[in-house]
CSV table of C-alpha atoms in Angstrom, one decimal:
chain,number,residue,atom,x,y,z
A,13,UNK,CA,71.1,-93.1,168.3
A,14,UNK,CA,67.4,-91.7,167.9
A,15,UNK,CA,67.2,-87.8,167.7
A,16,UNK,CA,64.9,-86.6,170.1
A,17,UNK,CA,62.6,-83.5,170.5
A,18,UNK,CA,63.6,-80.5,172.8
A,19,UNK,CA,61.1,-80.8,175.8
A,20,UNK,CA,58.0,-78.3,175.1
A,21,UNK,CA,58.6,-75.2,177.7
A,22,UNK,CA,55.6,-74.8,179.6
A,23,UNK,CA,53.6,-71.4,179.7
A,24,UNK,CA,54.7,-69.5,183.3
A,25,UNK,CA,50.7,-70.1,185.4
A,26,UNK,CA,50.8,-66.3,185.0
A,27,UNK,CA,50.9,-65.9,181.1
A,28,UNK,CA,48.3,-69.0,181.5
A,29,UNK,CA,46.1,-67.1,183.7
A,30,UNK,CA,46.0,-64.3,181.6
A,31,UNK,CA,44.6,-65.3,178.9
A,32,UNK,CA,41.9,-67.5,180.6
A,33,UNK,CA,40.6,-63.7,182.0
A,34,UNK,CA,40.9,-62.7,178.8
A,35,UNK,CA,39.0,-65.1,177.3
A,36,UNK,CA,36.3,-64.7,180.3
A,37,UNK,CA,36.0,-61.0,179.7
A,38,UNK,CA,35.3,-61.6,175.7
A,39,UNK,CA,32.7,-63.7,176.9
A,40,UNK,CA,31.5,-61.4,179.8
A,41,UNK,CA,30.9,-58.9,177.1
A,42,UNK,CA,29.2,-61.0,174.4
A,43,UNK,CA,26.7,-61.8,176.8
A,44,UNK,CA,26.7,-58.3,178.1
A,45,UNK,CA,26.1,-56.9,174.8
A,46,UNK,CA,23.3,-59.2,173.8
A,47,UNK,CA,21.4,-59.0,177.1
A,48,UNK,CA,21.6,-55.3,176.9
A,49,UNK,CA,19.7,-55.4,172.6
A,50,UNK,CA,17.2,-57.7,174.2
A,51,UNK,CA,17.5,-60.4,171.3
A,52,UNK,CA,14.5,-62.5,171.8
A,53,UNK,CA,15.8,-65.8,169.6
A,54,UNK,CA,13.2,-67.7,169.5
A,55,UNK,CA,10.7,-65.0,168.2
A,56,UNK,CA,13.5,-64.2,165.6
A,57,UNK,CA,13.6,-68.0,164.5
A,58,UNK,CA,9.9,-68.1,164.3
A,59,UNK,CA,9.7,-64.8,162.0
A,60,UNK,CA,12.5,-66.8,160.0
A,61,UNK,CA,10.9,-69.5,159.5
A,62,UNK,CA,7.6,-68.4,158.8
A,63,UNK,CA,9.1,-65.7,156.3
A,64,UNK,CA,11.9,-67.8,154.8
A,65,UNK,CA,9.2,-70.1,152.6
A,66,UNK,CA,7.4,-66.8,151.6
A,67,UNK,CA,10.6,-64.7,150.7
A,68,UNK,CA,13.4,-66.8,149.7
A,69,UNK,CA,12.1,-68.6,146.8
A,70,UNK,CA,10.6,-64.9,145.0
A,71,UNK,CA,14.2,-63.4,145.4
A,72,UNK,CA,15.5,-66.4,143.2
A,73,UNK,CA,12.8,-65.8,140.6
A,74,UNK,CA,13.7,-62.0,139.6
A,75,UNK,CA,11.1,-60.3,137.7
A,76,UNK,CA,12.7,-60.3,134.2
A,77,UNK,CA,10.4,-57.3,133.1
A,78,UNK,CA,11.8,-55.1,135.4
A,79,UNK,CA,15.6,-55.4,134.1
A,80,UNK,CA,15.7,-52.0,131.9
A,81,UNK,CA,14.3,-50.0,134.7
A,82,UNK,CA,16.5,-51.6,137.3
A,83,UNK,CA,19.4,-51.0,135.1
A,84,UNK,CA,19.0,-47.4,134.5
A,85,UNK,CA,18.8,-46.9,138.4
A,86,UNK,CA,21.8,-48.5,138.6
A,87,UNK,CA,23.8,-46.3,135.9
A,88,UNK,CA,22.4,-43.2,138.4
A,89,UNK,CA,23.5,-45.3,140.6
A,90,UNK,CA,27.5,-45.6,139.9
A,91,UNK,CA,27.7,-41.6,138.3
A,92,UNK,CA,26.1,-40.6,141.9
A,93,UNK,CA,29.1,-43.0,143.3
A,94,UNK,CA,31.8,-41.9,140.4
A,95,UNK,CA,31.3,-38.2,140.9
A,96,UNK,CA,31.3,-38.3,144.6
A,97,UNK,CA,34.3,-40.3,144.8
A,98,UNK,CA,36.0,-38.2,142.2
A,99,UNK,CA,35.1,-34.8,144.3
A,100,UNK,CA,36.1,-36.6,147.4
A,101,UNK,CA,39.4,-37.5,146.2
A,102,UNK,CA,40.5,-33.9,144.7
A,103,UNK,CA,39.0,-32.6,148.2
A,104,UNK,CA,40.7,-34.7,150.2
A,105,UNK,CA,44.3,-33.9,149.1
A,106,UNK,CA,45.0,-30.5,150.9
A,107,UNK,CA,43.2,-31.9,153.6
A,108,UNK,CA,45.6,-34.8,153.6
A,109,UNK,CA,48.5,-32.5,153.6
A,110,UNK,CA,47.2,-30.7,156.4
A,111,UNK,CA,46.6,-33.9,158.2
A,112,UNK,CA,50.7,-34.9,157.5
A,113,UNK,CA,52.8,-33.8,160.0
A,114,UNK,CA,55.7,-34.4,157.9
A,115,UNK,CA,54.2,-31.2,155.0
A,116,UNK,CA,52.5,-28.9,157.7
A,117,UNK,CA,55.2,-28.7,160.4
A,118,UNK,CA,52.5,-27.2,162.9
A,119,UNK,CA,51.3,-29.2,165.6
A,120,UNK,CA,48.0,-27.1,165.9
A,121,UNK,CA,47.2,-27.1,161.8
A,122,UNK,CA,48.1,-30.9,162.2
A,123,UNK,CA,45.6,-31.5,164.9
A,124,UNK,CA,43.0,-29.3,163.2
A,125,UNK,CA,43.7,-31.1,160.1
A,126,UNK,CA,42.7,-34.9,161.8
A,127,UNK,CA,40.1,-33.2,163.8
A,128,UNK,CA,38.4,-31.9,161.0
A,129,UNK,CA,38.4,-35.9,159.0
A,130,UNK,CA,37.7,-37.6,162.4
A,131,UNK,CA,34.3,-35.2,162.5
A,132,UNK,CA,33.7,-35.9,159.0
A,133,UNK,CA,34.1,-39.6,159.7
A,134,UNK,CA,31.7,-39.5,162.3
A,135,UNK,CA,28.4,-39.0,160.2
A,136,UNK,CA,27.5,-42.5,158.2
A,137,UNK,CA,26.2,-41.8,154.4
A,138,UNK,CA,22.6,-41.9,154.9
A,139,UNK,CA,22.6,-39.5,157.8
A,140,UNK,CA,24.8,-37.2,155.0
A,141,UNK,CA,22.2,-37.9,152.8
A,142,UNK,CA,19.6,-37.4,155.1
A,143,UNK,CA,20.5,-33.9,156.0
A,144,UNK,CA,21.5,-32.9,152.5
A,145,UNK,CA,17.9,-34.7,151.2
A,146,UNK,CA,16.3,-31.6,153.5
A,147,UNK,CA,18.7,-29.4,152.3
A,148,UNK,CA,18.7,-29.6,148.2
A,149,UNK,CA,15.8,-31.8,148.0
A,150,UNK,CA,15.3,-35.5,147.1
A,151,UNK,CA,17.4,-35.5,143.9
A,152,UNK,CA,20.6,-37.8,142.9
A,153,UNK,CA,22.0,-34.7,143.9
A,154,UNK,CA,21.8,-34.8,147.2
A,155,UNK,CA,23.4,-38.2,146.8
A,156,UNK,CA,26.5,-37.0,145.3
A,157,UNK,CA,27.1,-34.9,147.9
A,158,UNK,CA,26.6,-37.3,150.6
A,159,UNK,CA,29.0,-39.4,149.2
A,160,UNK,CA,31.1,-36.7,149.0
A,161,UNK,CA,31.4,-35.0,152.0
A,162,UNK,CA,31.2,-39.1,153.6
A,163,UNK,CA,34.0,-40.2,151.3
A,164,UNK,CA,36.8,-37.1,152.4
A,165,UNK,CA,36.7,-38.3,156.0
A,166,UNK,CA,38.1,-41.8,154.7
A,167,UNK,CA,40.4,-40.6,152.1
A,168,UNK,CA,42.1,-37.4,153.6
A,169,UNK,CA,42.9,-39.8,156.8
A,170,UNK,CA,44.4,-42.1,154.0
A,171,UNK,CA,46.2,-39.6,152.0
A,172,UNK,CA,47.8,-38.2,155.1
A,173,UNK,CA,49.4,-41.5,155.9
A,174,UNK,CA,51.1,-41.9,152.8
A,175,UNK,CA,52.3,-38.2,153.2
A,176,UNK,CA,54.2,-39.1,156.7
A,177,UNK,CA,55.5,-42.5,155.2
A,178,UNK,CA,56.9,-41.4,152.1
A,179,UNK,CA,60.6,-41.0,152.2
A,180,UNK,CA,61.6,-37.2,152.9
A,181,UNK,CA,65.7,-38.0,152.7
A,182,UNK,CA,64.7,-36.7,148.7
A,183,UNK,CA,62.9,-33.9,150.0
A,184,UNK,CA,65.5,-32.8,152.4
A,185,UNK,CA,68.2,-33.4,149.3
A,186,UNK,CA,66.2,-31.2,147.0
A,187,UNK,CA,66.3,-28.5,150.0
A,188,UNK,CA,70.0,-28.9,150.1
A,189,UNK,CA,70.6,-28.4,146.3
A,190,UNK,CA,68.2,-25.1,146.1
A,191,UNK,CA,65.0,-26.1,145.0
A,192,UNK,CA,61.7,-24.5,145.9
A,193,UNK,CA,58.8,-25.6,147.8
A,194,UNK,CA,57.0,-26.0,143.9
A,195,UNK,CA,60.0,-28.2,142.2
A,196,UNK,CA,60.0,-30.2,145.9
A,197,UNK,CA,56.3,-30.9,145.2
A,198,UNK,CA,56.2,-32.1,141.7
A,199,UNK,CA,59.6,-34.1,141.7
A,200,UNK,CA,59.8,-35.1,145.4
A,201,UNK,CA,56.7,-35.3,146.8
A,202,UNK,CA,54.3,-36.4,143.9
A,203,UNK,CA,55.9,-39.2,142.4
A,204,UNK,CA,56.0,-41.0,145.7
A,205,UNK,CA,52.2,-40.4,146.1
A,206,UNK,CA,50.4,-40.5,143.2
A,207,UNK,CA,50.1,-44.5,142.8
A,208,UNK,CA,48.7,-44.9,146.4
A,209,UNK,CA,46.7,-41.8,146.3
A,210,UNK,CA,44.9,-43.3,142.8
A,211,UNK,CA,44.9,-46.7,144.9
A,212,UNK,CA,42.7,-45.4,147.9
A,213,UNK,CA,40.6,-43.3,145.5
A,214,UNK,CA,39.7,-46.2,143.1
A,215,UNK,CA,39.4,-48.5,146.3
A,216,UNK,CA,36.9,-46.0,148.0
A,217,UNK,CA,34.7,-45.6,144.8
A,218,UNK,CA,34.2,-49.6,145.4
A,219,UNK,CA,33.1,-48.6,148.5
A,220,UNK,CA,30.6,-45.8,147.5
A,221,UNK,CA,29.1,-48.1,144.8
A,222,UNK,CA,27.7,-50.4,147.9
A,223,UNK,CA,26.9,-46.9,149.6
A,224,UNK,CA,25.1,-45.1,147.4
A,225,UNK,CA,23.0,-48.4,146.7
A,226,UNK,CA,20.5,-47.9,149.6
A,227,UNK,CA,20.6,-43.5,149.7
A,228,UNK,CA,17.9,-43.7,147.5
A,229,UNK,CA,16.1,-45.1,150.3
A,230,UNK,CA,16.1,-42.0,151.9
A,231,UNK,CA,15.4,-39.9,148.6
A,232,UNK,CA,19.3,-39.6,147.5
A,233,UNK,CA,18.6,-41.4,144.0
A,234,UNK,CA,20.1,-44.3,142.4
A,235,UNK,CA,18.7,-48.0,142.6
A,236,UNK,CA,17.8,-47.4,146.6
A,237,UNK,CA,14.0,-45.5,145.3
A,238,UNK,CA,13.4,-49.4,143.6
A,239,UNK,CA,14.3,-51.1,147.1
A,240,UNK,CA,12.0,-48.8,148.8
A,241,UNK,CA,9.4,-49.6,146.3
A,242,UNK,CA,9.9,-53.2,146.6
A,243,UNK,CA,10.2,-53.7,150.3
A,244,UNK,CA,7.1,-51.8,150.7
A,245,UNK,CA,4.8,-53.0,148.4
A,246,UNK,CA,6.3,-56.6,149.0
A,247,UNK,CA,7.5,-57.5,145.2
A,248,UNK,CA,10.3,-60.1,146.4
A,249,UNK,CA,10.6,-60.8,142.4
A,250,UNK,CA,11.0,-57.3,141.9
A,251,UNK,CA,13.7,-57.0,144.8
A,252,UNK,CA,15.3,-60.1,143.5
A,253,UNK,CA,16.2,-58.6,140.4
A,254,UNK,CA,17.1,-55.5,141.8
A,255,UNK,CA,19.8,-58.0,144.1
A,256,UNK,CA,20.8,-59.9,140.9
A,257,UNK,CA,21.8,-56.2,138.9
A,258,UNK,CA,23.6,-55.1,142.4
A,259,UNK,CA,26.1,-58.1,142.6
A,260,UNK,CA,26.8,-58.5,139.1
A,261,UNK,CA,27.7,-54.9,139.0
A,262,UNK,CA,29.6,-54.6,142.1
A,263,UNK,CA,31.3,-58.0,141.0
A,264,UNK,CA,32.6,-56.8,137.8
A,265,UNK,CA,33.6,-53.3,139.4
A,266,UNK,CA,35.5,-55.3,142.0
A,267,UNK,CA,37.2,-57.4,139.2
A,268,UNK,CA,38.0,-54.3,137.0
A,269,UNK,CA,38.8,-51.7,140.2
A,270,UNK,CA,41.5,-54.8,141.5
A,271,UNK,CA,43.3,-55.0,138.3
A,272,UNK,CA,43.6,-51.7,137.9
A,273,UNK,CA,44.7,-51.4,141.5
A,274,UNK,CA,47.3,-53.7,141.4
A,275,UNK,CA,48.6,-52.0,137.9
A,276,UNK,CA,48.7,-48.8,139.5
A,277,UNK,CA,50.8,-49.4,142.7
């Protein structure tokens, strides 16, 4: 006797109907959003097309001559990222405990604590750098601190999360057998930690790499002064090398930062 299939169970009309006006609305707001930016396509596709021919092929023939100088904006480049990653992640820690509501134990330090990374989050880099361009002047140091200041919002939101997931029946153990709020730290609290909190910190310098590639553009430092230079003076050679050093850098930091990631945690 042939085995047969259980009959499929059809999808109640309601469940059906559901996701039809879900799909509509995802549609309803594609076009709502792209009525509202005034996207005029065909004038895009002309400027494509008329620019492609002129642009492309200089990007793929990178201005050889140019490689030292491009390089050594790039080292600025990665110790602007490296030292405002590293600041960010030491900085971010007490406000990461703060943030926990497992370590603070106060709803209103809690709140004060996520309130004061969700403002921080709210400022993109080059704004950051912007204001601290005005502030310190146009220097790689204004750069650092844009990273920064733009990197604690991430991390501190991070490092509170692994606060409130760690496991706190050792904590509470350690409480029972006498030990103070110093020995809970170091043998309780830290060893849980430490692996993710180096994750997310060696994960976010990735990050700032990418970012503090165009704060020179504002007057931060690092390789962004060359893409100013080159966008404005139209050297597509010179801005394809300046490409080429970017994503062979950022490639090998993503290679190296993963390994290490992955040994780590």
């Amino acid at each position: 006797m042939a085995l047969q299939l259980p009959p499929k169970k059809k999808r109640p009309f309601a469940k059906r109907a559901r996701n039809w006006l879900i799909a509509l609305a995802v549609i309803a707001i594609y076009i709502w959003t792209f009525t509202g930016i005034e996207i005029d396509f065909a004038k895009a596709g002309e400027r494509m097309a008329n620019n492609f021919h002129r642009v492309i092929p200089r990007l793929f023939d990178p201005n050889w001559e140019t490689f030292s100088q491009v390089m050594d904006k790039m080292m600025e480049t990665l110790f602007i990222a490296f030292i405002g990653s590293l600041s960010a992640a030491a900085l971010a820690v007490p406000l990461g405990f703060l943030s926990a509501r497992n370590m603070t134990r106060n709803r209103v330090l809690t709140v004060a604590g996520k309130w004061i990374l969700s403002a921080i989050r709210a400022f993109p880099d080059l704004i950051l750098a912007i204001l601290f361009v005005v502030a310190v002047g146009a220097k790689p140091f204004a750069g650092v601190l844009a990273i920064a200041v733009g990197s604690i919002g991430m991390l501190g939101k991070l490092y509170s999360e692994v606060l409130e997931s760690i496991d706190m029946k050792v904590v509470e153990a350690m409480e029972a057998n006498g030990a103070n709020k110093i020995q809970i730290l170091f043998h309780g609290i830290l060893p849980q930690i430490i692996p993710e909190f180096l994750s997310y910190a060696i994960y976010r310098f990735e990050i700032d790499v990418r970012a503090s590639s165009v704060l020179g553009y504002v007057g931060a430092g690092g390789i962004g002064t060359l893409i100013y230079f080159a966008s404005a003076n139209r050297n597509w050679n010179d801005m394809g090398m300046i490409l080429f050093v970017i994503i062979l850098v950022v490639t090998v930091i993503d290679l190296l930062s993963g390994y290490i990631r992955k040994r780590i945690v």
